[in-house]
mmCIF file of C-alpha atoms in Angstrom:
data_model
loop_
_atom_site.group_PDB
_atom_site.id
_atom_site.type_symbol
_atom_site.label_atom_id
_atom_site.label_comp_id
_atom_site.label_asym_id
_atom_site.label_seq_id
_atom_site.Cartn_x
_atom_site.Cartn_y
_atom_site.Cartn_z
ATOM 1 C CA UNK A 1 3.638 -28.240 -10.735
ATOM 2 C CA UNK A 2 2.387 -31.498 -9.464
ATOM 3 C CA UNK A 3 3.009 -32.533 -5.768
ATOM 4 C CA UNK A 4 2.942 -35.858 -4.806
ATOM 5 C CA UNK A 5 1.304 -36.337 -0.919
ATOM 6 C CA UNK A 6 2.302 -39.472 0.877
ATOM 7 C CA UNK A 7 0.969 -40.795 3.867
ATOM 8 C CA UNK A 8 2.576 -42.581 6.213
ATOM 9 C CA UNK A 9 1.364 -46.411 6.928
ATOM 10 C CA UNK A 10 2.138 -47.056 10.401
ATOM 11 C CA UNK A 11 3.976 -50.753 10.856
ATOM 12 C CA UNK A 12 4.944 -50.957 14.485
ATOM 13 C CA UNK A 13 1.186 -50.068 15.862
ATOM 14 C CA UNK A 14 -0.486 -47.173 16.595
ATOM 15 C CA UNK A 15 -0.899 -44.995 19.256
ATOM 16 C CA UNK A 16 -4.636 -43.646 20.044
ATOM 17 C CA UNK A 17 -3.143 -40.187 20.277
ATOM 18 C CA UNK A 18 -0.067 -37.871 20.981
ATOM 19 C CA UNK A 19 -1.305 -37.694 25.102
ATOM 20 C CA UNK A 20 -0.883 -41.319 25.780
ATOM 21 C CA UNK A 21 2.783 -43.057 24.706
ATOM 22 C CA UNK A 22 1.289 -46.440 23.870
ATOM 23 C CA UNK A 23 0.595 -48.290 21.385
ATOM 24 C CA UNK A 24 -2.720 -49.490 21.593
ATOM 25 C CA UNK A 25 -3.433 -50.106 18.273
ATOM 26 C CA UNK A 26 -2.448 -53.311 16.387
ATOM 27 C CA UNK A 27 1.662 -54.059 16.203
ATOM 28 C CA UNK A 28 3.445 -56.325 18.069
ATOM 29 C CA UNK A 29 3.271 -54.208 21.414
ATOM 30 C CA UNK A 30 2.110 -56.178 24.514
ATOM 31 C CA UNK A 31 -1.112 -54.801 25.827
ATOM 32 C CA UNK A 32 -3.057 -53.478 23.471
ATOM 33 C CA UNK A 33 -6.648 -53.164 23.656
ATOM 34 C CA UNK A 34 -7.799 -52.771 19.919
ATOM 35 C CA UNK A 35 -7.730 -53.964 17.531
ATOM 36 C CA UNK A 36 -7.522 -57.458 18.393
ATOM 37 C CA UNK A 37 -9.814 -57.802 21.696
ATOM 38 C CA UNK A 38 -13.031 -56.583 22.689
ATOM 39 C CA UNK A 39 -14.150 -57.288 26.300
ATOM 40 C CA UNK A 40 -10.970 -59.146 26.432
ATOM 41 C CA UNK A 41 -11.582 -61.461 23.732
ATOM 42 C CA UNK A 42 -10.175 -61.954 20.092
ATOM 43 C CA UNK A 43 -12.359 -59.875 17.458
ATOM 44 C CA UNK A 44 -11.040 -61.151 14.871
ATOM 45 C CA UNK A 45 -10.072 -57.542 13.659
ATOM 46 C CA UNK A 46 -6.064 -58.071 13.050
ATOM 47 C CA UNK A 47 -2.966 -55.524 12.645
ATOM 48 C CA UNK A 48 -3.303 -55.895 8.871
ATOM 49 C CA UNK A 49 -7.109 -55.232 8.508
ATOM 50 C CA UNK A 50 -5.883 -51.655 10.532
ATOM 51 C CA UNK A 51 -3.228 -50.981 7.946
ATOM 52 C CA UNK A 52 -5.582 -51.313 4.897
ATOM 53 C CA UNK A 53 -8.188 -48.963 7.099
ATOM 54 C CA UNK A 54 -5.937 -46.325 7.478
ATOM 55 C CA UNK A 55 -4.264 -47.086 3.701
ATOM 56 C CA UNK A 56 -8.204 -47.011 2.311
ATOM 57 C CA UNK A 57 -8.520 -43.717 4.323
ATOM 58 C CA UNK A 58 -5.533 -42.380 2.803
ATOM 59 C CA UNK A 59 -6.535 -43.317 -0.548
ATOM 60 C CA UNK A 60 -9.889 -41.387 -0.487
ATOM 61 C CA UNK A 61 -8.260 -38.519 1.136
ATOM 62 C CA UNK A 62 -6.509 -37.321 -1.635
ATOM 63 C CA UNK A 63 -2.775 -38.878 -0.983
ATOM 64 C CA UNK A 64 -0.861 -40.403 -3.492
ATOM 65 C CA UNK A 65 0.351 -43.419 -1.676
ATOM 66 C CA UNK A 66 1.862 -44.179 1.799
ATOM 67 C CA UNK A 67 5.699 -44.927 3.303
ATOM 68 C CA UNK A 68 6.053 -48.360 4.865
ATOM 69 C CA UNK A 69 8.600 -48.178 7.453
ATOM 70 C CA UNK A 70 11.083 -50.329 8.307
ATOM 71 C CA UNK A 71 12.466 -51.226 11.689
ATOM 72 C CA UNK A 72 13.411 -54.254 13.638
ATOM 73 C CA UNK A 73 10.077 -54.189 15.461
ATOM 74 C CA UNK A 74 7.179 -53.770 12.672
ATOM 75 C CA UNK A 75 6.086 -56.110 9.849
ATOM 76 C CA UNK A 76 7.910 -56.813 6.550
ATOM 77 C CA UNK A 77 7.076 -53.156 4.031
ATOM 78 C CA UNK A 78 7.265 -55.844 1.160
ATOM 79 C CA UNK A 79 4.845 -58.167 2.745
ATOM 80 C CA UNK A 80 2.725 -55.516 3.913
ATOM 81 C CA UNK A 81 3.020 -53.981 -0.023
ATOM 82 C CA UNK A 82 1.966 -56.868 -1.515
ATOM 83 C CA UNK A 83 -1.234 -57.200 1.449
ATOM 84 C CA UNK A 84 -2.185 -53.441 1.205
ATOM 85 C CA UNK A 85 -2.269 -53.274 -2.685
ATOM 86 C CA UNK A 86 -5.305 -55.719 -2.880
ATOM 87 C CA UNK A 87 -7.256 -53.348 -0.460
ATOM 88 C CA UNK A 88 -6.773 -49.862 -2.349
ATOM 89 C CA UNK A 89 -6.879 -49.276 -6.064
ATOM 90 C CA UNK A 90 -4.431 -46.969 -7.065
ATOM 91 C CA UNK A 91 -2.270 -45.955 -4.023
ATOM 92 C CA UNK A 92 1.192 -46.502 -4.441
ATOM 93 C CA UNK A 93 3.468 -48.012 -1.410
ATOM 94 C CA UNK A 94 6.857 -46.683 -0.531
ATOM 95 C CA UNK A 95 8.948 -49.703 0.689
ATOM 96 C CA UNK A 96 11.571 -48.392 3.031
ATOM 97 C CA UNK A 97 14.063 -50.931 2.859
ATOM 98 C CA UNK A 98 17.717 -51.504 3.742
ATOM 99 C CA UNK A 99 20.189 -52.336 0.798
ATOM 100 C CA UNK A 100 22.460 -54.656 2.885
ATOM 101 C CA UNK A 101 19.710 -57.447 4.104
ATOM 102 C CA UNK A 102 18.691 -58.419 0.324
ATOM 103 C CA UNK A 103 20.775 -59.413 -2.980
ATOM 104 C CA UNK A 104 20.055 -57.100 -5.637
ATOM 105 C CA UNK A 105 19.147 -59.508 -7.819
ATOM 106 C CA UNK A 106 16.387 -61.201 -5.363
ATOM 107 C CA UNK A 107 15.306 -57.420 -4.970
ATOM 108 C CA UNK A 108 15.000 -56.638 -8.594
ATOM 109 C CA UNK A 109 12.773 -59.715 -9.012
ATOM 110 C CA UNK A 110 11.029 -58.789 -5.860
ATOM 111 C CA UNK A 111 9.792 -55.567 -7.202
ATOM 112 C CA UNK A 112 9.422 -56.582 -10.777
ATOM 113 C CA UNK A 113 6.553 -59.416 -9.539
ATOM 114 C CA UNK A 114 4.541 -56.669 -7.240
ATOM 115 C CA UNK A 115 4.767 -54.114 -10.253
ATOM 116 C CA UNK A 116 3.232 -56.768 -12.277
ATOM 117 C CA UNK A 117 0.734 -57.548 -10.057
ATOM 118 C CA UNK A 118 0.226 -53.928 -8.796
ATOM 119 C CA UNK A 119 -0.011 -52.082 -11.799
ATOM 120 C CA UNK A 120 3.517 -50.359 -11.409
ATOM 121 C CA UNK A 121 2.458 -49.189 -8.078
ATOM 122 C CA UNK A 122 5.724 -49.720 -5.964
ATOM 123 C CA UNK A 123 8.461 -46.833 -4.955
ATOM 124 C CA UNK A 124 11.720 -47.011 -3.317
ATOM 125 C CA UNK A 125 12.438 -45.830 0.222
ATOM 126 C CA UNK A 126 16.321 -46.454 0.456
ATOM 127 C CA UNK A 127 17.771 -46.256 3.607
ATOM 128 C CA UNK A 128 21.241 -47.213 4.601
ATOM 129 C CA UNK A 129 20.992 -47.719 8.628
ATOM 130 C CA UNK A 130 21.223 -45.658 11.433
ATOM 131 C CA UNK A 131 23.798 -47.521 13.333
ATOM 132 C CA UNK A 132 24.527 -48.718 16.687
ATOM 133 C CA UNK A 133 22.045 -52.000 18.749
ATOM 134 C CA UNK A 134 19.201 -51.869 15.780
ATOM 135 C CA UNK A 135 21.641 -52.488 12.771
ATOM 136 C CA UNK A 136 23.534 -54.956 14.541
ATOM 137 C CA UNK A 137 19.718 -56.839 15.532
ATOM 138 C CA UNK A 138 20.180 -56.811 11.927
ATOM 139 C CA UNK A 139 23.278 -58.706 11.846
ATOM 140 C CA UNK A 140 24.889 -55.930 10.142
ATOM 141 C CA UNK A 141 28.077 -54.491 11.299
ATOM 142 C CA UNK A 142 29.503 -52.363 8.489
ATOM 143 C CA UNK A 143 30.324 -49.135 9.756
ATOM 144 C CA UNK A 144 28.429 -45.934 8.130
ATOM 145 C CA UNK A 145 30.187 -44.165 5.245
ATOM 146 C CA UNK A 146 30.726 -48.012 4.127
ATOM 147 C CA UNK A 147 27.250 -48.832 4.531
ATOM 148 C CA UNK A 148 25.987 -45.720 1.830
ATOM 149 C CA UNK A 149 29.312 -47.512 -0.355
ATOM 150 C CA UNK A 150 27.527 -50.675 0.055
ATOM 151 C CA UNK A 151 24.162 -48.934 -1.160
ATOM 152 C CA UNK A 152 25.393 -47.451 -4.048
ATOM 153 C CA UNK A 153 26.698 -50.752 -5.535
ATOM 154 C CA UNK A 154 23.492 -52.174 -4.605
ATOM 155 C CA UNK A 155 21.323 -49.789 -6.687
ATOM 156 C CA UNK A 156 23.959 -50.125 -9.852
ATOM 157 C CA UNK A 157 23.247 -54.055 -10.037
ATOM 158 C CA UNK A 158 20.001 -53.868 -9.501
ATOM 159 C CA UNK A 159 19.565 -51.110 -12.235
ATOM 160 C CA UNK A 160 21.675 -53.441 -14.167
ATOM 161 C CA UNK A 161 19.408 -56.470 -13.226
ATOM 162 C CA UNK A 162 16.818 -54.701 -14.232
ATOM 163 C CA UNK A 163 17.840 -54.114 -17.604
ATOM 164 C CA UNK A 164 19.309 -57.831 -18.173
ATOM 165 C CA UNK A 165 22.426 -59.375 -19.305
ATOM 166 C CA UNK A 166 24.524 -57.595 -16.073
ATOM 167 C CA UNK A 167 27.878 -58.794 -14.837
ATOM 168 C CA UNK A 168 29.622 -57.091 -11.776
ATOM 169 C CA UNK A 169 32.052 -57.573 -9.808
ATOM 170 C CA UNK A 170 32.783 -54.981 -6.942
ATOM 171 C CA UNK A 171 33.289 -54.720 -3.704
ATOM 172 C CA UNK A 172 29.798 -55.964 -1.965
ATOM 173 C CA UNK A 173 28.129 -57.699 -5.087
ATOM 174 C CA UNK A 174 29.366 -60.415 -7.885
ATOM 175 C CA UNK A 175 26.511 -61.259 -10.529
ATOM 176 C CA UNK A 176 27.052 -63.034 -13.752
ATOM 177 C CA UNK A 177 24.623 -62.265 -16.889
ATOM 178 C CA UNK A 178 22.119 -61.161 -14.791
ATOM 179 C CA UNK A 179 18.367 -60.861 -15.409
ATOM 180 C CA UNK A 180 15.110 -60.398 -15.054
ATOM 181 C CA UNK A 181 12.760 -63.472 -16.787
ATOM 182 C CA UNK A 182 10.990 -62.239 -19.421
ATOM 183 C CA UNK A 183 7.451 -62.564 -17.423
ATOM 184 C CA UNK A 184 8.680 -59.758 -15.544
ATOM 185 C CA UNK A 185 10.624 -57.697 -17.578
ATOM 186 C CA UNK A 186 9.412 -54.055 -19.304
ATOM 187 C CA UNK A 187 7.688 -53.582 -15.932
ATOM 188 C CA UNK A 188 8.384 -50.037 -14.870
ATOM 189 C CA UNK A 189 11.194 -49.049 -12.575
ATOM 190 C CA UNK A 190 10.354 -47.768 -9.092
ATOM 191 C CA UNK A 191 11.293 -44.144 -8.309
ATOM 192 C CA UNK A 192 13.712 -43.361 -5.558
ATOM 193 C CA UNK A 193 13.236 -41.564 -2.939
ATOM 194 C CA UNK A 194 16.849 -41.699 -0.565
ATOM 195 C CA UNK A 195 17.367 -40.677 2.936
ATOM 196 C CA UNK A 196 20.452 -39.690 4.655
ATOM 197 C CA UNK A 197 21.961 -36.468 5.820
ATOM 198 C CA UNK A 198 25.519 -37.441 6.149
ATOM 199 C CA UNK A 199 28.872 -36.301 3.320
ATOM 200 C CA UNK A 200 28.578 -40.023 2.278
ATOM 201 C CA UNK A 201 24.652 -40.088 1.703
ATOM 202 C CA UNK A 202 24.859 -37.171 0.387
ATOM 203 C CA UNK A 203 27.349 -38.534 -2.305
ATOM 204 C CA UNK A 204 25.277 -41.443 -2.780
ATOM 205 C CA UNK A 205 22.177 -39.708 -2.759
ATOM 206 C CA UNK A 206 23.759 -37.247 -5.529
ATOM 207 C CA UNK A 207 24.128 -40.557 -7.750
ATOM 208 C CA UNK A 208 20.587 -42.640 -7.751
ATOM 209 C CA UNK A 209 17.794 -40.306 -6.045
ATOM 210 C CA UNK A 210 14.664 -39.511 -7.900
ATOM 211 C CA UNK A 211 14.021 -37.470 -4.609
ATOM 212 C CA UNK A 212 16.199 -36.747 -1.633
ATOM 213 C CA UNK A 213 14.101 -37.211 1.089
ATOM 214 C CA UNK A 214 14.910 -35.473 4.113
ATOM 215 C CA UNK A 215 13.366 -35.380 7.650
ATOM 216 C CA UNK A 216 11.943 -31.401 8.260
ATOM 217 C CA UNK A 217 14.386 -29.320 9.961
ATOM 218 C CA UNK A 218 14.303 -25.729 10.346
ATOM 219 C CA UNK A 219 13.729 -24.372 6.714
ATOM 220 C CA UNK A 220 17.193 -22.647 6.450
ATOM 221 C CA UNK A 221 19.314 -25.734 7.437
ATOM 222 C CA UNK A 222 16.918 -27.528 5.097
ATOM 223 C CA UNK A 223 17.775 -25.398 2.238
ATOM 224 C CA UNK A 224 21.489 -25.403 3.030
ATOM 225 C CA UNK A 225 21.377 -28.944 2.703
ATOM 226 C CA UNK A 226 19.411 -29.399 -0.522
ATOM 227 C CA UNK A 227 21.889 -26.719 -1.721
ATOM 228 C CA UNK A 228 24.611 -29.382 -0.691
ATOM 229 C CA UNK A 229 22.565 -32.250 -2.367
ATOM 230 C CA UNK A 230 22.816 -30.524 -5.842
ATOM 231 C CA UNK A 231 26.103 -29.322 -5.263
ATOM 232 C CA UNK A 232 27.103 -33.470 -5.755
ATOM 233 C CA UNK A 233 24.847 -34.006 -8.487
ATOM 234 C CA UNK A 234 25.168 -34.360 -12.061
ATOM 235 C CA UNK A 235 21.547 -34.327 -12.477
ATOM 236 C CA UNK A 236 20.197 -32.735 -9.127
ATOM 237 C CA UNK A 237 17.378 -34.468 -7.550
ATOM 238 C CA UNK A 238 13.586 -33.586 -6.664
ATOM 239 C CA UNK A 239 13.293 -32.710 -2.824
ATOM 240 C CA UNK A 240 11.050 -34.489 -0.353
ATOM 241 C CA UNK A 241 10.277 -34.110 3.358
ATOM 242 C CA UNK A 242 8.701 -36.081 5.612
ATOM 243 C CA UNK A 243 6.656 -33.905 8.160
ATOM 244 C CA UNK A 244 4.368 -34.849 10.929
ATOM 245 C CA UNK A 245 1.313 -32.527 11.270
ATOM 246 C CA UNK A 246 -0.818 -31.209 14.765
ATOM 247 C CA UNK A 247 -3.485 -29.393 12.973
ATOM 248 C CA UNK A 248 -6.889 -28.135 14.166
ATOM 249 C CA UNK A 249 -9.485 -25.755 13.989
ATOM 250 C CA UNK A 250 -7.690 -23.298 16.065
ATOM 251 C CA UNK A 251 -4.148 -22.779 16.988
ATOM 252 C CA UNK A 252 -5.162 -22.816 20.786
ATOM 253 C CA UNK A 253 -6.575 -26.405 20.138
ATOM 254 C CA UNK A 254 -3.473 -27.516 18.572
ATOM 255 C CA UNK A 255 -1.142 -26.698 21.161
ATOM 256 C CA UNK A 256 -3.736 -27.647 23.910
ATOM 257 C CA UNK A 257 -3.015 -31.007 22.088
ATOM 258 C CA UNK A 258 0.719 -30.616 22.377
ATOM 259 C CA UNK A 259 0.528 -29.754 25.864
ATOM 260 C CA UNK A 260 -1.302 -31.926 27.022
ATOM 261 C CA UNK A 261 0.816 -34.955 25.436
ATOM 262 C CA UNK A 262 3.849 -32.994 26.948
ATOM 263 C CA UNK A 263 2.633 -33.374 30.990
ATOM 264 C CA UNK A 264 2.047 -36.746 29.981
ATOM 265 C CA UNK A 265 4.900 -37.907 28.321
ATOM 266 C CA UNK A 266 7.888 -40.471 29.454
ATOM 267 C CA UNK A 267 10.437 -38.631 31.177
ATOM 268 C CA UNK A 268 13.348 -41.681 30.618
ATOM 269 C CA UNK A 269 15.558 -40.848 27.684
ATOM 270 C CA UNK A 270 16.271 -43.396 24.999
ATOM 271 C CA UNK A 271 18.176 -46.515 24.550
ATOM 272 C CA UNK A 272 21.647 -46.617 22.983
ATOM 273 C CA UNK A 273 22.286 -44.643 20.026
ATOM 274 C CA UNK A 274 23.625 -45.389 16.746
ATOM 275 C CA UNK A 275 25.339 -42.987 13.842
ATOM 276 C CA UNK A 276 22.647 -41.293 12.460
ATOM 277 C CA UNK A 277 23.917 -37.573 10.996
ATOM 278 C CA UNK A 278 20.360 -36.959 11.145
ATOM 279 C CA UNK A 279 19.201 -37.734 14.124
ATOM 280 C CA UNK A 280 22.020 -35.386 15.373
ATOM 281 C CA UNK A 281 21.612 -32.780 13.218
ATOM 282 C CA UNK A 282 18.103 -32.367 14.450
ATOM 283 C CA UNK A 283 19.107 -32.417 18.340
ATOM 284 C CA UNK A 284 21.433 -29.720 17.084
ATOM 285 C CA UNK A 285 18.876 -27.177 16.673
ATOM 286 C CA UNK A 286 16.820 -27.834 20.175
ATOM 287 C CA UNK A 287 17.665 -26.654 23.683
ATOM 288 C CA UNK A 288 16.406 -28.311 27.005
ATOM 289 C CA UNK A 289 12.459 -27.073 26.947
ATOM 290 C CA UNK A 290 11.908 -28.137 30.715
ATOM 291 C CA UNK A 291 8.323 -27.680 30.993
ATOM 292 C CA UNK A 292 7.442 -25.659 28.011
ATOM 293 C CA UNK A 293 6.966 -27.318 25.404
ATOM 294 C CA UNK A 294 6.476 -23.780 23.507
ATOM 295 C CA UNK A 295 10.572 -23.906 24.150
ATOM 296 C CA UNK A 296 10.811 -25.934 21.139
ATOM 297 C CA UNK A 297 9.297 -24.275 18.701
ATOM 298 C CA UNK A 298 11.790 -22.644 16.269
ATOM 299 C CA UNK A 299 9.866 -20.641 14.121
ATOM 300 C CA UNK A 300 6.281 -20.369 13.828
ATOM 301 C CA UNK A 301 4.505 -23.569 13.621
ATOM 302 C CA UNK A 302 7.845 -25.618 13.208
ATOM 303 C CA UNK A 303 7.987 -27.610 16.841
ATOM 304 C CA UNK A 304 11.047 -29.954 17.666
ATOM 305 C CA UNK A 305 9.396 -31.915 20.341
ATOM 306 C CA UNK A 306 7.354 -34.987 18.667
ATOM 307 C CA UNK A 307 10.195 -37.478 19.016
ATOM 308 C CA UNK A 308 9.475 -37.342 22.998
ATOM 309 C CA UNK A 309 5.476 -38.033 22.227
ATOM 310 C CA UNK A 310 6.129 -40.970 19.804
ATOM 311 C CA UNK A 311 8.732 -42.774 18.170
ATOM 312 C CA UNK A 312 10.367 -40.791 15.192
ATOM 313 C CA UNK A 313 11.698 -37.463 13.931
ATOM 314 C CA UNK A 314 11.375 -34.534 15.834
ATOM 315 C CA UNK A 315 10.148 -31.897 13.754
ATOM 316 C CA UNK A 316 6.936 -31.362 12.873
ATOM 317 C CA UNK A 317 4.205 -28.610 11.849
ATOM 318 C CA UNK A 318 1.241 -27.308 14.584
ATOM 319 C CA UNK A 319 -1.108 -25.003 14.398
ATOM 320 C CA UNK A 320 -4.604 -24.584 12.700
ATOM 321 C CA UNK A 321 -5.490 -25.974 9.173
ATOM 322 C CA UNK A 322 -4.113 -22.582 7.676
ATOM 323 C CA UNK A 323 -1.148 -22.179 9.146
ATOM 324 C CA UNK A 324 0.436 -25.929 8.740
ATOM 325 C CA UNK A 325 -0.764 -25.516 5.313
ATOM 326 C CA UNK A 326 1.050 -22.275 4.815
ATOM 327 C CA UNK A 327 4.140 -23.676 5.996
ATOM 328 C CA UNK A 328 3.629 -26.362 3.769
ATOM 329 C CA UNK A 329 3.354 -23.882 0.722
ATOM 330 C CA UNK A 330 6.144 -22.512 2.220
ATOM 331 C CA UNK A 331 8.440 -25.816 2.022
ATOM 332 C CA UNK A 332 7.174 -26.438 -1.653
ATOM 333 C CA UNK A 333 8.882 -22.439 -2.295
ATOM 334 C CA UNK A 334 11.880 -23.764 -1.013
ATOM 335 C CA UNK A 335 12.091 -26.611 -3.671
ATOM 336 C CA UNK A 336 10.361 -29.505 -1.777
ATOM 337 C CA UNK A 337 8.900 -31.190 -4.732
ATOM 338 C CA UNK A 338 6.757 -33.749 -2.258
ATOM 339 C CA UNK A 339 5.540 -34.791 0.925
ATOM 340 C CA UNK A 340 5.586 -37.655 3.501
ATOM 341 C CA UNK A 341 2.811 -36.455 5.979
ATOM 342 C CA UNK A 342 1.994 -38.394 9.252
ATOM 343 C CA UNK A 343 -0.253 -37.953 12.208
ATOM 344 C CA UNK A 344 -1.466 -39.825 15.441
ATOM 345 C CA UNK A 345 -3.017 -41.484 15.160
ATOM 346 C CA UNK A 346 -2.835 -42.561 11.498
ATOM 347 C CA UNK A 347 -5.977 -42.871 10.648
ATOM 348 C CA UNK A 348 -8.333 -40.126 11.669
ATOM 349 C CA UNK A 349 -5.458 -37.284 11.201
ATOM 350 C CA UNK A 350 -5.405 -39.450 7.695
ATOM 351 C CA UNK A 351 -9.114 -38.153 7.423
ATOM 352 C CA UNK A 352 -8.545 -34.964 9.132
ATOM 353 C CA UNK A 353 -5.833 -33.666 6.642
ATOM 354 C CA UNK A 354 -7.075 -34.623 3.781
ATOM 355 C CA UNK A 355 -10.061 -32.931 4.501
ATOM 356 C CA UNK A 356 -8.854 -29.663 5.931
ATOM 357 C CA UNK A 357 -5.257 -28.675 4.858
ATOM 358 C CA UNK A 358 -4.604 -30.243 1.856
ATOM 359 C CA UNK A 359 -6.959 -28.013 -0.027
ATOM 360 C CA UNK A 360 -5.796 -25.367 1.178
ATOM 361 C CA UNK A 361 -2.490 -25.941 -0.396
ATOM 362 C CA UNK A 362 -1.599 -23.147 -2.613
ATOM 363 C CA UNK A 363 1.386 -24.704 -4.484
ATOM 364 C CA UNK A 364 -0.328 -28.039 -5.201
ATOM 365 C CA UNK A 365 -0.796 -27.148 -8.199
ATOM 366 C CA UNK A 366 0.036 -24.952 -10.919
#
């Protein structure tokens, strides 16, 4: 089989590495030293020239394309898209993007101009909202199992966009005779990869995914709930995860890394939370680790702790180039079918993985 290797494209800036919480590199944080400034002046070298660094770097690495995240406090993913796709040739972007803040139709003809211009280069991240302060910044105050409703109907009118001559009326959308104009239409639709870990996203997920696309867990609760996934499918979906990656020459070097990040990080906990089913799902599986950040490692390699050295999931792979790939051929036994890899910061682990795990990969390809 064929795996498909994504990289993630940091939006919100980038830290310099997993010892220092900041982000020092482009974004919208206050403070940062590069790029931007040098010797406290404007260089001239901007947040978007960063993002096409670490998208070229990606490119020539040996991964497919790269996730564009979404949040309240990064640039636009379509924006960025339509930026990034001038600066690589063939790497596809994964627009994360939340159903309820665009009319299908505007998002059918959205997509339909950057596959023209991109050469069919575009793929679906659909997310549905994690709740709580950051969905309401959005102005958005359905509650969740109503929100993955909401999605659904979204991706059946803009199928139906897509295809022309569509009339709905439901609960969320109305359209009329419906189209694409005929500049844009025959362009290829993107594939799907949906996230959410909850009965409802499931269900949803069950309906429209090309790939369910789960965080990385501990690999039985991850099999338990791709088992669930094509238990509600009539035609069951590829799997993806998205995993961060520590890896280095040695396994003493990696966790050096990790522990040294650990002393260092923020001891404050979080803001508010919303109703993510994932989010809690992965607290479920970790216990307080005090000052052991070893505490947190749940089977060999698979450590729960990266959400408290940067913003994100917590699970993620460290150990030396072998062993992360290992556990990567491991996760492609299990039925993943692709990745979303990430490391801090994003562009020399970028380098760094594509040079020293990915071919070691033994399920790549076959």
């Amino acid at each position: 089989m064929t795996v498909d290797i994504y990289w993630r494209i940091h939006m919100e800036g980038d830290q310099s590495s997993l010892r220092r919480r900041v982000r020092s590199r482009g974004g919208f944080a206050p403070g940062g030293t590069a790029p931007g400034t040098r010797d406290g002046r404007d260089d001239g070298y901007s947040h978007a020239d960063y993002m096409a660094e670490v998208a070229r770097a990606a490119e020539d690495s040996g991964f497919v394309g790269g996730l564009l995240p979404n949040f309240p406090h990064t640039d636009d993913p379509w924006a960025a898209a339509a930026t990034l796709a001038r600066e690589t040739t063939s790497y596809r972007f994964m627009v994360a993007f939340q159903p309820g803040f665009l009319h299908p139709v505007q998002a059918a003809r959205m997509t339909a101009t950057l596959q023209r211009a991109t050469g069919g280069r575009i793929v679906y991240n659909v997310i549905s909202g994690g709740g709580g302060p950051a969905q309401l910044w959005w102005g958005d105050k359905v509650d969740h199992d109503d929100r993955y409703a909401r999605t659904s109907e979204f991706l059946d009118v803009l199928k139906g966009v897509w295809q022309g001559g569509h009339t709905h009326h439901g609960r969320f959308y109305q359209v009329e005779d419906a189209g694409l104009p005929e500049e844009l239409r025959g362009q290829p639709f993107p594939e799907i990869f949906f996230s959410g870990s909850s009965p409802a996203a499931i269900d949803a997920a069950g309906r429209h995914a090309d790939y369910y696309l789960s965080w990385l867990e501990p690999f039985e609760a991850l099999a338990e709930k791709f088992d669930a996934v094509r238990a509600h499918s009539r035609t069951p979906p590829r799997f993806a995860v998205r995993v961060d990656l520590l890896a280095r020459e040695s396994e003493q070097e990696a966790w050096a890394e990790i522990e040294e990040g650990w002393r260092a990080r923020p001891r404050e906990s979080g803001g508010a939370e919303g109703d993510s089913v994932g989010v809690r799902r992965s607290r479920a599986f970790l216990t307080d680790a005090g000052d052991d950040p070893r505490a947190l490692e749940v089977a060999p390699n698979v450590w729960g702790g990266f959400s408290q050295l940067r913003d994100g999931p917590a699970f993620g792979l460290v150990g030396d180039y072998h062993q992360v790939a290992e556990r990567l051929d491991q996760l492609l036994d299990l039925g993943v079918d692709a990745f979303i890899l990430a490391g801090i910061p994003h562009l020399e682990e970028a380098r760094r993985v594509g040079r020293h795990v990915l071919p070691l990969l033994k399920g790549r390809t076959s």
